[in-house]
Structures are given as C-alpha cells and as structure tokens.
mmCIF file of C-alpha atoms in Angstrom:
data_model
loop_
_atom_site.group_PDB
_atom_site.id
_atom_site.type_symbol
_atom_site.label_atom_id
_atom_site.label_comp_id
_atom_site.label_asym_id
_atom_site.label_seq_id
_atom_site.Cartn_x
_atom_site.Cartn_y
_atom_site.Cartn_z
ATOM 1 C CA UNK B 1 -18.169 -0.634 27.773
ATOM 2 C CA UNK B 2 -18.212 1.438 30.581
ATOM 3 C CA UNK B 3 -17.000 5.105 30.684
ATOM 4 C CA UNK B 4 -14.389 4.993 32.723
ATOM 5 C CA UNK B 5 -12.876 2.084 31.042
ATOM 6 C CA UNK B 6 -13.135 3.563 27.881
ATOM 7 C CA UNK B 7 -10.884 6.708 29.343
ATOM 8 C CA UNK B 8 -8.884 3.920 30.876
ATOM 9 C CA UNK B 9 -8.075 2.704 27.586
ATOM 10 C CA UNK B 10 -7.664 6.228 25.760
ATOM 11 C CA UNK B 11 -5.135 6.979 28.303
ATOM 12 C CA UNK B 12 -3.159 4.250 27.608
ATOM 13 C CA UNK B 13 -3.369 4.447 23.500
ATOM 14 C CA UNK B 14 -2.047 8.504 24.500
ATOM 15 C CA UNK B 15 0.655 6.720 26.771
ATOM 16 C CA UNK B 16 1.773 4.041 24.306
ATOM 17 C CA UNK B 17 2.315 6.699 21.733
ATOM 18 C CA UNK B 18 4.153 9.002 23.496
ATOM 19 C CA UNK B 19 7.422 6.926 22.562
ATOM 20 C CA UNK B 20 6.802 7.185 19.248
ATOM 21 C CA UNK B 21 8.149 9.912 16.632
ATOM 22 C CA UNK B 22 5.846 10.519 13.870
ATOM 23 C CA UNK B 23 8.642 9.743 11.300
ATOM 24 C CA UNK B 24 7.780 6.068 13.060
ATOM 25 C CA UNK B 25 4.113 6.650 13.152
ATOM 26 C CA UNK B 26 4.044 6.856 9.381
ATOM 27 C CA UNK B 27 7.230 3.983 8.975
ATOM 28 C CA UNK B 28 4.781 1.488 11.407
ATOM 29 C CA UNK B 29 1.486 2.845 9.460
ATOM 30 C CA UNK B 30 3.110 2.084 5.665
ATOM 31 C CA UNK B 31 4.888 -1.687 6.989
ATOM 32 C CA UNK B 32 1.450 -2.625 8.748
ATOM 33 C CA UNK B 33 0.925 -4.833 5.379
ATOM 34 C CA UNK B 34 4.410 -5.484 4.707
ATOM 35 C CA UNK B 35 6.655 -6.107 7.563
ATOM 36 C CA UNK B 36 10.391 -6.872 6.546
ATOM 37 C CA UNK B 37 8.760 -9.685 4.626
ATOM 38 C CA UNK B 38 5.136 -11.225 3.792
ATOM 39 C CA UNK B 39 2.946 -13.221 1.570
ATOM 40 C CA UNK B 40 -0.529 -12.213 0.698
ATOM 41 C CA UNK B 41 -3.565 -12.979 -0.834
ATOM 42 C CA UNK B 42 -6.350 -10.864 -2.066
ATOM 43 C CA UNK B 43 -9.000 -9.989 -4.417
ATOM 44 C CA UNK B 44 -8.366 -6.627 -6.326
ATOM 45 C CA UNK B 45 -12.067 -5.021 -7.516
ATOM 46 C CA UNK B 46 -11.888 -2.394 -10.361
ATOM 47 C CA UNK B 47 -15.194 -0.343 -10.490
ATOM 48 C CA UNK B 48 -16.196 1.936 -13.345
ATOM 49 C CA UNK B 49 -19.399 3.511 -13.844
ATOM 50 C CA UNK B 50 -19.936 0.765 -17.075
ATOM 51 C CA UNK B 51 -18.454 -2.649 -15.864
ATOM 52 C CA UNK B 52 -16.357 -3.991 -12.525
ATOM 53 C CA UNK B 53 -13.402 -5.938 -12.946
ATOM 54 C CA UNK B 54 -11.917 -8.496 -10.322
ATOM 55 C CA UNK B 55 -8.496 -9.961 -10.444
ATOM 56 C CA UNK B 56 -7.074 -13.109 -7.907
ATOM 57 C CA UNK B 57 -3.589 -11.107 -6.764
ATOM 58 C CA UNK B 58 -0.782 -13.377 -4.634
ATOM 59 C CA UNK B 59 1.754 -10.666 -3.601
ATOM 60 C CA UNK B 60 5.169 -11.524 -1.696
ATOM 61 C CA UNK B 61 7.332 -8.393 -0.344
ATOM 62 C CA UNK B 62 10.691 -8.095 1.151
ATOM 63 C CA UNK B 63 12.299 -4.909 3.145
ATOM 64 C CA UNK B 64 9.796 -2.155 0.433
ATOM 65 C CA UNK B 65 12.450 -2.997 -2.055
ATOM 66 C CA UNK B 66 11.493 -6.241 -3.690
ATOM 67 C CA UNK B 67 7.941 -7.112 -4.513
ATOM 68 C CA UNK B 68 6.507 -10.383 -6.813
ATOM 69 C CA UNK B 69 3.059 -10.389 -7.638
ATOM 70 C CA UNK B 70 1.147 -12.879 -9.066
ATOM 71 C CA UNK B 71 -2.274 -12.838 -11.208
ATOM 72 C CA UNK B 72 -4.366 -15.912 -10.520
ATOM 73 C CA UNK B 73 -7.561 -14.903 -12.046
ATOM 74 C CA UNK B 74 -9.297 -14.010 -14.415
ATOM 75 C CA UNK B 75 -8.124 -16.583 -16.873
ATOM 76 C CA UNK B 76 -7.314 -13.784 -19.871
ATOM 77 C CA UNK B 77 -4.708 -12.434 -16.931
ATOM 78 C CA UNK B 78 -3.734 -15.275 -15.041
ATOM 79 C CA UNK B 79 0.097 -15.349 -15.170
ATOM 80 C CA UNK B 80 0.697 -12.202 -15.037
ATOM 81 C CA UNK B 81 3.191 -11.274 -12.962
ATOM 82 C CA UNK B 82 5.075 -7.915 -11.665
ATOM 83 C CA UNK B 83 8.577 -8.112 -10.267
ATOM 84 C CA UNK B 84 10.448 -4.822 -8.352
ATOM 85 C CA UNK B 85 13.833 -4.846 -7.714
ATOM 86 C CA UNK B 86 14.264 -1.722 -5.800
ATOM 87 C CA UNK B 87 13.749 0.984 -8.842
ATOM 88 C CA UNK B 88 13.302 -1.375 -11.190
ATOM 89 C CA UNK B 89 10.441 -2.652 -12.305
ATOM 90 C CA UNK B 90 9.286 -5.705 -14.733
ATOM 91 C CA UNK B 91 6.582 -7.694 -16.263
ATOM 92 C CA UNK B 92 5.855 -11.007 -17.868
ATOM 93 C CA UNK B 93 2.619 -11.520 -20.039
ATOM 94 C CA UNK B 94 2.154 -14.937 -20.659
ATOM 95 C CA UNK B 95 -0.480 -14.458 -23.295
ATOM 96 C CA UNK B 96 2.160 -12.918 -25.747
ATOM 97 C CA UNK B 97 5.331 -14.510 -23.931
ATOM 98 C CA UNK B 98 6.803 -11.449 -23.646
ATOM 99 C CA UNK B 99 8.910 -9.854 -20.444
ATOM 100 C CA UNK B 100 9.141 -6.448 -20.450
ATOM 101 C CA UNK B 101 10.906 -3.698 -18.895
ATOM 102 C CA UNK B 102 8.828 -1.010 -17.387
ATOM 103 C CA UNK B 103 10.486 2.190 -18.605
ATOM 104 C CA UNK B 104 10.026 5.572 -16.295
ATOM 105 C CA UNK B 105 7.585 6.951 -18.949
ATOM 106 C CA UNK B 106 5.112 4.378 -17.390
ATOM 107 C CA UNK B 107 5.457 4.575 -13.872
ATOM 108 C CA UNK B 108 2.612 6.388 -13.629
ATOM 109 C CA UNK B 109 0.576 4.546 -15.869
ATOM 110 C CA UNK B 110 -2.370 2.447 -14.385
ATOM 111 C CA UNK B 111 -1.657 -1.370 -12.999
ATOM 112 C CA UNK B 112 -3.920 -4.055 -13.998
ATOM 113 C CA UNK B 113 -6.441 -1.280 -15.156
ATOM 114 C CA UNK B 114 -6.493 -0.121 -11.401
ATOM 115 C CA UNK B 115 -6.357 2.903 -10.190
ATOM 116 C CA UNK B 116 -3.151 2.411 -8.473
ATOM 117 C CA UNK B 117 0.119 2.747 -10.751
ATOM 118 C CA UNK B 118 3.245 1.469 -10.781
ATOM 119 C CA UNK B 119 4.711 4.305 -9.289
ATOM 120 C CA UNK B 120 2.748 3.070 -6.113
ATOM 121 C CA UNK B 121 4.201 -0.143 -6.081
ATOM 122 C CA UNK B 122 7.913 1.331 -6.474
ATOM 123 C CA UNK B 123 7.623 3.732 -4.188
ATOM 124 C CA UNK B 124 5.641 2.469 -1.146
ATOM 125 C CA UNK B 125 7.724 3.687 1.099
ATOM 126 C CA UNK B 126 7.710 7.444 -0.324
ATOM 127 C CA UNK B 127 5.579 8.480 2.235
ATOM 128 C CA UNK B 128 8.216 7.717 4.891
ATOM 129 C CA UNK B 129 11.697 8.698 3.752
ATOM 130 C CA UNK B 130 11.032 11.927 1.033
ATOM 131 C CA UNK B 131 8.338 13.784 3.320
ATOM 132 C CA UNK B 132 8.562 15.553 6.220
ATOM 133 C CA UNK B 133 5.757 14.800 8.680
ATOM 134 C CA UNK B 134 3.929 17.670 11.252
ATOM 135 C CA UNK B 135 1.376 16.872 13.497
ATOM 136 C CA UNK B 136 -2.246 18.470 12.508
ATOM 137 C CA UNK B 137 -3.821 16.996 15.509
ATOM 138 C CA UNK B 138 -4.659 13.998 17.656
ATOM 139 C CA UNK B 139 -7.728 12.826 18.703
ATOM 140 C CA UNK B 140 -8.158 9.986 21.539
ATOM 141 C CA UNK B 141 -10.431 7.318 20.804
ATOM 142 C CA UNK B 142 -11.868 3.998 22.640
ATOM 143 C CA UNK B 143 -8.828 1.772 22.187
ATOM 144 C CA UNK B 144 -6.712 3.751 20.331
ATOM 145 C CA UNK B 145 -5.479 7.478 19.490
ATOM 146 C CA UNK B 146 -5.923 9.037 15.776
ATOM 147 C CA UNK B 147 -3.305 10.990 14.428
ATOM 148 C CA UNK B 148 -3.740 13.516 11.686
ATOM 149 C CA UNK B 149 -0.627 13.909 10.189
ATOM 150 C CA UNK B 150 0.960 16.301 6.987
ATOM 151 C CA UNK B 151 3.506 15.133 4.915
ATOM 152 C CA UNK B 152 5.616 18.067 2.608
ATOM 153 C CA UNK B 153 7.931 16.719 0.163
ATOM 154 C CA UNK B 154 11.179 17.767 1.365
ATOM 155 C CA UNK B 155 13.101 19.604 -1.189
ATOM 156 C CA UNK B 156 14.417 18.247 -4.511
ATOM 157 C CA UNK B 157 12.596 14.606 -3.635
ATOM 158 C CA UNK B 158 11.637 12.903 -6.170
ATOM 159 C CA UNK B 159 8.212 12.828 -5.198
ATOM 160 C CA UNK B 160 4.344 12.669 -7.332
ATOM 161 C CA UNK B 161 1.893 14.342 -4.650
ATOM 162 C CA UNK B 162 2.750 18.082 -3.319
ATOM 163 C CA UNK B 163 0.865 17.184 -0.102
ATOM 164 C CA UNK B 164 -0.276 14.492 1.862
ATOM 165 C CA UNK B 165 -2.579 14.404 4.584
ATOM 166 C CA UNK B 166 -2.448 10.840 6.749
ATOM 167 C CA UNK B 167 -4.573 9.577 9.227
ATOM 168 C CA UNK B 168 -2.911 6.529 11.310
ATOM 169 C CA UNK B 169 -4.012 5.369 14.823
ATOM 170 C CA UNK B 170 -1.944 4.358 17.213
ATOM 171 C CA UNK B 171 -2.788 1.057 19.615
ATOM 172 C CA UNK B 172 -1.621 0.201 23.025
ATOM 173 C CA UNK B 173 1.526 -2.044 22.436
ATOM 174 C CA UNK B 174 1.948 0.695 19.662
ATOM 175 C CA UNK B 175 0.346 -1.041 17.202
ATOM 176 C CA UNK B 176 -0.173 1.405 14.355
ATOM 177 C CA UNK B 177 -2.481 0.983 11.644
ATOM 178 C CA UNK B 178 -3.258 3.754 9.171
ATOM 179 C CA UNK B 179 -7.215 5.050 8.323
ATOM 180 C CA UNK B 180 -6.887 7.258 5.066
ATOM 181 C CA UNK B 181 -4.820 9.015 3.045
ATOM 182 C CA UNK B 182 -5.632 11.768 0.951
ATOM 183 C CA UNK B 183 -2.778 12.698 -1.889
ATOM 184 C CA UNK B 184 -2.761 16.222 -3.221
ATOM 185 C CA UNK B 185 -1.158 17.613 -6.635
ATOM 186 C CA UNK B 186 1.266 20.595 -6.202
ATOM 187 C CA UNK B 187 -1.518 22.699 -6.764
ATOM 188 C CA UNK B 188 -3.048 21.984 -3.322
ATOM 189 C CA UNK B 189 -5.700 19.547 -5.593
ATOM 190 C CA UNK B 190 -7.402 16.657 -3.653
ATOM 191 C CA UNK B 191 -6.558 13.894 -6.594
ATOM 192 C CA UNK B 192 -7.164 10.320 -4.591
ATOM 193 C CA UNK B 193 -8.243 9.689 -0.798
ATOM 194 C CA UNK B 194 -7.627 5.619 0.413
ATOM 195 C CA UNK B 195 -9.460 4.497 2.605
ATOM 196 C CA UNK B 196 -8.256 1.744 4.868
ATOM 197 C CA UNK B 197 -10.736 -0.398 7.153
ATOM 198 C CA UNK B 198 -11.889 -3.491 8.133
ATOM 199 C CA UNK B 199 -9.359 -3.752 10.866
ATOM 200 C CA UNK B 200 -8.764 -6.971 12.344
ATOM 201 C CA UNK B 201 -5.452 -9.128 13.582
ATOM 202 C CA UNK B 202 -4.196 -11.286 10.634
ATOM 203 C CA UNK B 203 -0.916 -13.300 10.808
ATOM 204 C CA UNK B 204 -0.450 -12.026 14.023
ATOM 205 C CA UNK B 205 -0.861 -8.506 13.423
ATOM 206 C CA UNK B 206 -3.333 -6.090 13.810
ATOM 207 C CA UNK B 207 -3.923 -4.619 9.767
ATOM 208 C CA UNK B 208 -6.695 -2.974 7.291
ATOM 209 C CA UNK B 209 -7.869 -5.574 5.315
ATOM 210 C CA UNK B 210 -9.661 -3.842 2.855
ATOM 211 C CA UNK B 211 -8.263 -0.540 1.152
ATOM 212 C CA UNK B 212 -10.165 1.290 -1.216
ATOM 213 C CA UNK B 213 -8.699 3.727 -3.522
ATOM 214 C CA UNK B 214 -11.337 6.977 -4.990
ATOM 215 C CA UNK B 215 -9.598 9.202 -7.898
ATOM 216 C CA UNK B 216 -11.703 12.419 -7.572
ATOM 217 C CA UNK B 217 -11.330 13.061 -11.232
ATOM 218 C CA UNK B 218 -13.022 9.935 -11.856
ATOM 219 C CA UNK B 219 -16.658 9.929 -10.782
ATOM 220 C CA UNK B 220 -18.092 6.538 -10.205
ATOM 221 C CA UNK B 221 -14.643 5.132 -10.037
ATOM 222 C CA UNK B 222 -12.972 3.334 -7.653
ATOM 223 C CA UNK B 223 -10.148 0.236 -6.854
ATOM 224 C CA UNK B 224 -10.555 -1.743 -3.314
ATOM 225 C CA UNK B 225 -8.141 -4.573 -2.075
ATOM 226 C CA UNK B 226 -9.347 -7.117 0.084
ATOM 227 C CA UNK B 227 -7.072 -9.117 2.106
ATOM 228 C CA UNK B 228 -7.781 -13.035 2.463
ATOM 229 C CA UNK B 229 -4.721 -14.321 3.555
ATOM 230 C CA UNK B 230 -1.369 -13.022 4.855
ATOM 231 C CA UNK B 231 1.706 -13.768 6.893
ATOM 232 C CA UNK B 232 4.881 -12.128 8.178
ATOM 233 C CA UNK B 233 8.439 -12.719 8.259
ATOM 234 C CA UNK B 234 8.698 -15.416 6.299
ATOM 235 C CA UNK B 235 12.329 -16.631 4.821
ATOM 236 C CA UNK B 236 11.996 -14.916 0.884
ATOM 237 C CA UNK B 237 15.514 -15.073 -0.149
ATOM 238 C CA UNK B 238 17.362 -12.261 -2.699
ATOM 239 C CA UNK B 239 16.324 -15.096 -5.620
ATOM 240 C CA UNK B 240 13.357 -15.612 -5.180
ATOM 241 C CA UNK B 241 12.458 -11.815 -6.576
ATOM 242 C CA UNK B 242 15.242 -12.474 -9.694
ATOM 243 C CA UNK B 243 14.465 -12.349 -13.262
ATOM 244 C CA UNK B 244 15.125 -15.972 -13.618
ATOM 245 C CA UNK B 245 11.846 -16.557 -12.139
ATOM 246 C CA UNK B 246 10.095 -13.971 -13.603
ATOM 247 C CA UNK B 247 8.680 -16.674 -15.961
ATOM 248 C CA UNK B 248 8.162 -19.260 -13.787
ATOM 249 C CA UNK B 249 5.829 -17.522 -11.293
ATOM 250 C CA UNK B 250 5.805 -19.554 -7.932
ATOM 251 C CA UNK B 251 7.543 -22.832 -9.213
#
C-alpha cells in the first residue's frame, strides 16, 4: 500500500473519531462483542504450567445486564450453565442437580477454573459507567487510530481495579474495537493485561476474536477465548435469561 494512501486512510480514522467522546470510545470498545444482544460460540483454553484445560462455551447476552452461558464440553462439565440477571448471578450443575446462588463472597472467585471471575461477567460494563476516562495519547495507524486511554474509579464506585489503562482503536465508520487492557490494584500493581486480537468482521461487525487473559501473579498462566461463531441483535426475550430455564439450558 502506497504511502500516501496509507496517510489517506490515517486521516480519515483521525476524522471519523473526532465525533466521538471517549466515554463512547470505551462504551463502543466494551459492546464490540455484545451489542444490545448476541449469541456466541467459542472455545475457552485454561493454561497452567502442569496441564491445559478446554471448555465448548455457547454464550447469549442482552443490554450487559442479562447473560446465559452454556458448557458444551468437556463431558464432566457439559451442562453447566451461568445465568446473570443484572447483579445477580446463578448456576446449575447438572452433575449434582443442584442450582445455586452465587453469593457476593464469590464474585471474585475464578469461573470454570479460568482466570476470569464472576465479577467479570457481572460487571462488564464497569469499565464504562464507574470510571472516568482521560486521554494518554493517540497514535494514527494504517486504517485506523489507537487510543491510549486511563480509566480512575470515580469516587465511592463500587469498583475491583484502582486503575485501568485501555487501548481501543478507532475505524473509519467509527468502528471501535479494543487492543488490551491492563487492570491495576489500588496499589498502582499491574495484576492482569488482556490482550485482544485476531481482528476480523464477524456477524457483520468488525471484533477481536481471540482474547487472552495473563494474571502477572501467575507465571505460566494464562485463559484465551476464541470466537467461532457469533451474531447480533437477535430477538432474546426477558424469559429466555429466567430461572425457569436455568435447568433446561437451550430447550
């Protein structure tokens, strides 16, 4: 590609973003895998220094509020299944019939032996409404423009990290996918960085299909998603995330 079509096209990332606060930067960035609704598949991939672990997830979200996810695979976890309603959190394991509640002394427990927790999956939308966001800097690229964004808990929020710095780029159309994440404990301690690439357009979008997840306390340790399948605004009524189902998982 040519120089001057490359600046051509920086330009024009630079322009497209202009319009855009960073409060929507981050909102676009954190919905690029969610939308309002959306169905997914993937494969989740535990690694540990002694053994690696991979799990067949089905995940539907509506609106960051209500999520239903769905263990295929491996057979001693197929069945599994975690419901959020909004705060609220659930989960029904077949293997000993039971449904339980997830209390708050869990949240940040691991899920699925991952190194994501529940907290994650009940607050995905932290990032956007209990953190104020200031530019760091932004760097024009072929295609697209990087922002470097940090993200302070605003006061009294209810929030795990005391800092988060947030890399998203923004793509003409303004198109915004986010690059990394790195999540700091009030101490100013680098705990986890995610990494999101393999970019590519899936179910009409341009998303990360893979995210991998690296606790720095944890040497040799890691948790990567990789996206299959998934589509967008699909019609996922209130009932379809309700306890009734809980036990039925996609019947």
């Amino acid at each position: 590609m040519s120089a001057i079509f490359s600046l051509l096209l920086g330009v024009a990332a630079a322009c497209a973003a202009a319009d855009l606060s960073l409060h929507e930067i981050v909102d676009r960035a954190n919905k690029a895998l969610r939308g309002d609704t959306s169905h997914a598949r993937l494969t989740m991939t535990i690694t540990t220094p002694s053994w690696e672990r991979k799990l067949d997830v089905e995940g539907w979200n509506r609106d960051r509020k209500l999520a239903f996810i769905l263990i295929h695979a491996p057979p001693k976890d197929a069945g599994n299944v975690t419901l959020r309603r909004r705060d609220e959190m659930w989960a029904w394991l077949p293997r000993v019939e039971r449904v339980i509640k997830v209390p708050p002394t869990m949240m940040h427990s691991s899920w699925q032996g991952s190194d994501f927790t529940y907290e994650d999956i009940v607050k995905a939308d932290s990032i956007v409404k209990d953190y104020e966001h200031k530019l760091l800097d932004k760097t024009p690229e072929e295609g697209r423009t990087v922002y470097r964004i940090q993200a302070d808990p605003k006061p009294d929020a209810p929030v795990v990290w005391g800092k988060v710095l947030f890399w998203a780029a923004v793509y003409p159309g303004d198109e915004v996918v986010g690059l990394k994440e790195e999540d700091y404990s009030e101490r100013g301690e680098l705990i986890r960085t995610i990494t999101l690439s393999d970019i590519k357009r899936m179910g009409g979008r341009l998303v990360p299909a893979r995210l991998q997840c690296q606790p720095h306390k944890k040497p040799g340790q890691k948790t990567s998603l990789q996206y299959h399948e998934i589509e967008f605004d699909i019609p996922l009524a209130d009932g379809f995330f309700s306890l009734s189902r809980l036990q039925k998982g996609v019947r």
